[in-house]
Tab-separated table of C-alpha atoms in Angstrom:
chain	number	residue	atom	x	y	z
A	1	MET	CA	0.067	0.015	-0.079
A	2	ASN	CA	1.481	3.411	-1.007
A	3	PRO	CA	1.493	6.251	1.427
A	4	VAL	CA	-1.285	8.249	0.041
A	5	ASP	CA	-3.577	5.006	0.213
A	6	ILE	CA	-2.381	4.655	4.107
A	7	TYR	CA	-3.231	8.252	4.584
A	8	HIS	CA	-6.649	8.056	3.270
A	9	LEU	CA	-7.305	4.583	5.084
A	10	ILE	CA	-6.426	6.124	8.320
A	11	SER	CA	-8.613	9.266	7.740
A	12	GLN	CA	-11.478	7.387	6.874
A	13	THR	CA	-11.073	4.956	9.891
A	14	GLN	CA	-10.765	8.104	12.307
A	15	ALA	CA	-13.735	9.763	10.630
A	16	ALA	CA	-15.671	6.442	11.158
A	17	TYR	CA	-14.350	6.157	14.745
A	18	ALA	CA	-15.324	9.843	15.893
A	19	ARG	CA	-18.787	9.272	14.065
A	20	CYS	CA	-19.578	6.122	16.031
A	21	ILE	CA	-19.015	7.696	19.480
A	22	ASP	CA	-20.872	10.912	18.129
A	23	ASP	CA	-23.779	8.926	17.105
A	24	GLY	CA	-24.097	6.923	20.353
A	25	ARG	CA	-23.218	3.523	18.682
A	26	LEU	CA	-20.955	2.699	21.416
A	27	GLU	CA	-21.651	-1.199	21.079
A	28	ASP	CA	-19.694	-0.805	17.668
A	29	TRP	CA	-16.677	1.189	19.114
A	30	PRO	CA	-14.464	-1.779	20.446
A	31	ASP	CA	-14.664	-3.222	16.782
A	32	PHE	CA	-12.152	-0.382	15.722
A	33	PHE	CA	-9.649	-2.218	17.882
A	34	GLU	CA	-7.819	-5.517	17.661
A	35	PRO	CA	-8.341	-8.073	20.121
A	36	ASP	CA	-4.958	-7.377	21.821
A	37	CYS	CA	-4.954	-3.837	22.128
A	38	LEU	CA	-4.115	-0.787	24.199
A	39	TYR	CA	-6.466	2.084	24.825
A	40	ARG	CA	-5.315	4.696	27.296
A	41	ILE	CA	-6.475	8.165	28.378
A	42	THR	CA	-3.695	10.519	29.817
A	43	THR	CA	-2.789	13.864	30.391
A	44	ALA	CA	-0.108	15.528	28.413
A	45	ASP	CA	2.067	16.101	31.701
A	46	ASN	CA	1.607	12.512	32.583
A	47	TYR	CA	2.747	11.278	29.045
A	48	GLN	CA	5.554	13.829	28.867
A	49	GLN	CA	7.134	12.625	32.208
A	50	GLY	CA	6.675	9.122	31.100
A	51	TYR	CA	4.105	8.018	33.801
A	52	GLU	CA	1.749	5.020	33.022
A	53	ALA	CA	-0.826	6.422	35.099
A	54	SER	CA	-3.940	6.735	33.002
A	55	ILE	CA	-7.493	8.108	33.559
A	56	ILE	CA	-8.607	4.920	31.466
A	57	HIS	CA	-6.405	1.973	30.868
A	58	ALA	CA	-7.693	-1.187	28.799
A	59	ASP	CA	-5.463	-3.805	27.284
A	60	SER	CA	-8.088	-5.815	25.363
A	61	ARG	CA	-11.017	-5.364	23.205
A	62	GLY	CA	-12.827	-7.394	25.814
A	63	MET	CA	-12.055	-4.752	28.413
A	64	LEU	CA	-13.539	-2.101	25.805
A	65	GLN	CA	-16.699	-4.244	25.585
A	66	ASP	CA	-16.970	-4.382	29.215
A	67	ARG	CA	-16.591	-0.499	29.468
A	68	VAL	CA	-19.525	-0.287	27.116
A	69	SER	CA	-21.739	-2.551	29.031
A	70	ALA	CA	-20.979	-0.756	32.315
A	71	LEU	CA	-21.963	2.567	30.514
A	72	ARG	CA	-25.275	1.209	29.233
A	73	ASP	CA	-26.162	-0.966	32.324
A	74	ALA	CA	-24.495	-0.120	35.405
A	75	ASN	CA	-23.134	3.537	35.456
A	76	ILE	CA	-25.164	6.232	36.522
A	77	TYR	CA	-24.342	9.655	34.787
A	78	GLU	CA	-26.221	12.661	33.262
A	79	GLN	CA	-26.846	11.644	29.728
A	80	HIS	CA	-24.772	13.661	26.993
A	81	ARG	CA	-23.209	13.185	23.752
A	82	TYR	CA	-19.939	14.299	22.174
A	83	ARG	CA	-19.127	15.898	18.906
A	84	HIS	CA	-15.449	15.255	17.722
A	85	ILE	CA	-13.501	17.565	15.720
A	86	LEU	CA	-10.368	15.961	14.201
A	87	GLY	CA	-7.319	17.345	12.352
A	88	ALA	CA	-5.596	15.808	9.873
A	89	PRO	CA	-3.684	12.633	10.858
A	90	ALA	CA	0.299	13.095	10.772
A	91	ILE	CA	1.697	9.847	9.433
A	92	LEU	CA	4.775	9.345	11.772
A	93	SER	CA	5.856	5.906	10.512
A	94	GLN	CA	4.798	2.995	8.123
A	95	ASP	CA	5.503	-0.162	6.798
A	96	ARG	CA	3.534	-2.793	4.949
A	97	ALA	CA	1.677	-3.908	8.094
A	98	GLU	CA	1.361	-1.192	10.474
A	99	ALA	CA	1.320	2.651	10.745
A	100	ARG	CA	2.064	5.035	13.496
A	101	CYS	CA	0.117	8.447	13.394
A	102	GLU	CA	-0.636	11.752	15.452
A	103	THR	CA	-4.074	13.290	15.147
A	104	PRO	CA	-5.171	16.529	16.932
A	105	PHE	CA	-8.913	16.478	18.143
A	106	MET	CA	-11.296	18.689	20.126
A	107	VAL	CA	-14.381	17.189	21.710
A	108	ALA	CA	-17.522	19.235	22.426
A	109	ARG	CA	-20.015	17.793	25.161
A	110	ILE	CA	-23.733	18.338	24.563
A	111	MET	CA	-25.938	17.994	27.701
A	112	GLN	CA	-29.585	16.908	27.473
A	113	ASP	CA	-30.623	20.474	28.088
A	114	GLY	CA	-28.840	21.730	25.104
A	115	ALA	CA	-25.763	23.253	26.847
A	116	THR	CA	-22.490	22.708	24.956
A	117	ASP	CA	-19.049	23.169	25.964
A	118	LEU	CA	-15.496	22.218	24.958
A	119	PHE	CA	-14.874	19.044	26.952
A	120	ALA	CA	-11.298	18.034	25.805
A	121	THR	CA	-8.467	18.738	23.497
A	122	GLY	CA	-5.425	16.654	22.886
A	123	ARG	CA	-3.999	14.254	20.452
A	124	TYR	CA	-4.461	10.643	19.504
A	125	LEU	CA	-1.138	8.513	19.319
A	126	ASP	CA	-2.015	5.525	17.322
A	127	ARG	CA	-0.588	2.561	16.026
A	128	TYR	CA	-2.741	0.866	13.349
A	129	ARG	CA	-2.457	-2.829	11.862
A	130	LEU	CA	-3.100	-2.504	8.069
A	131	ALA	CA	-4.444	-5.697	6.540
A	132	ASP	CA	-7.158	-6.604	4.033
A	133	GLY	CA	-7.828	-2.949	3.185
A	134	ARG	CA	-8.449	-2.215	6.666
A	135	ALA	CA	-6.850	-0.105	9.462
A	136	SER	CA	-7.605	-1.353	13.093
A	137	LEU	CA	-6.189	-0.001	16.273
A	138	VAL	CA	-3.258	-1.974	18.151
A	139	GLU	CA	-3.088	1.047	20.145
A	140	ARG	CA	-4.642	4.342	21.016
A	141	ILE	CA	-3.165	6.614	23.606
A	142	VAL	CA	-5.524	9.632	24.081
A	143	VAL	CA	-3.292	12.473	25.473
A	144	CYS	CA	-5.493	15.119	26.702
A	145	ASP	CA	-3.939	18.731	26.938
A	146	SER	CA	-5.398	19.424	30.439
A	147	SER	CA	-5.475	17.398	33.492
A	148	ARG	CA	-8.648	18.937	34.477
A	149	ILE	CA	-11.685	16.673	33.694
A	150	ASP	CA	-14.721	18.588	35.051
A	151	THR	CA	-17.190	15.511	35.261
A	152	LEU	CA	-17.170	11.951	34.836
A	153	LEU	CA	-15.410	10.720	31.774
A	154	ALA	CA	-18.371	8.240	30.648
A	155	LEU	CA	-18.079	8.071	26.876
A	156	PRO	CA	-14.787	7.161	25.210
A	157	LEU	CA	-12.849	9.934	23.518
């Protein structure tokens, strides 16, 4: 696969990922990941210092599926939704089987009463597996610019 094709494949996957969350199709969200994967949400400061501490840490697709089940059936939180705004992915490295990229994001949170605020900004640091015309996440580290999360981080970023 040539670099332009990889860029387009990753861009399409990023857009589908954000749309999945923004549309509330959380049961589909784990399918963007490989069975053995890493999904972390951390702060820029923790990431820069090399700390493993994470706001969320999951190391398998099964853990992501459990998180969605908990959101649907166990957790109590004020209903809301997100709107992701993604920047263009910067491809950091690539070969035939994998690509690493960094993508800036902004997430607005929309509450049930219509109040909308900027919830999070940061960057995705991703490692994708490329196979069969598909890009799937082996690793996604969500690095939030701020360490301040003003409420429960219920939905995935």
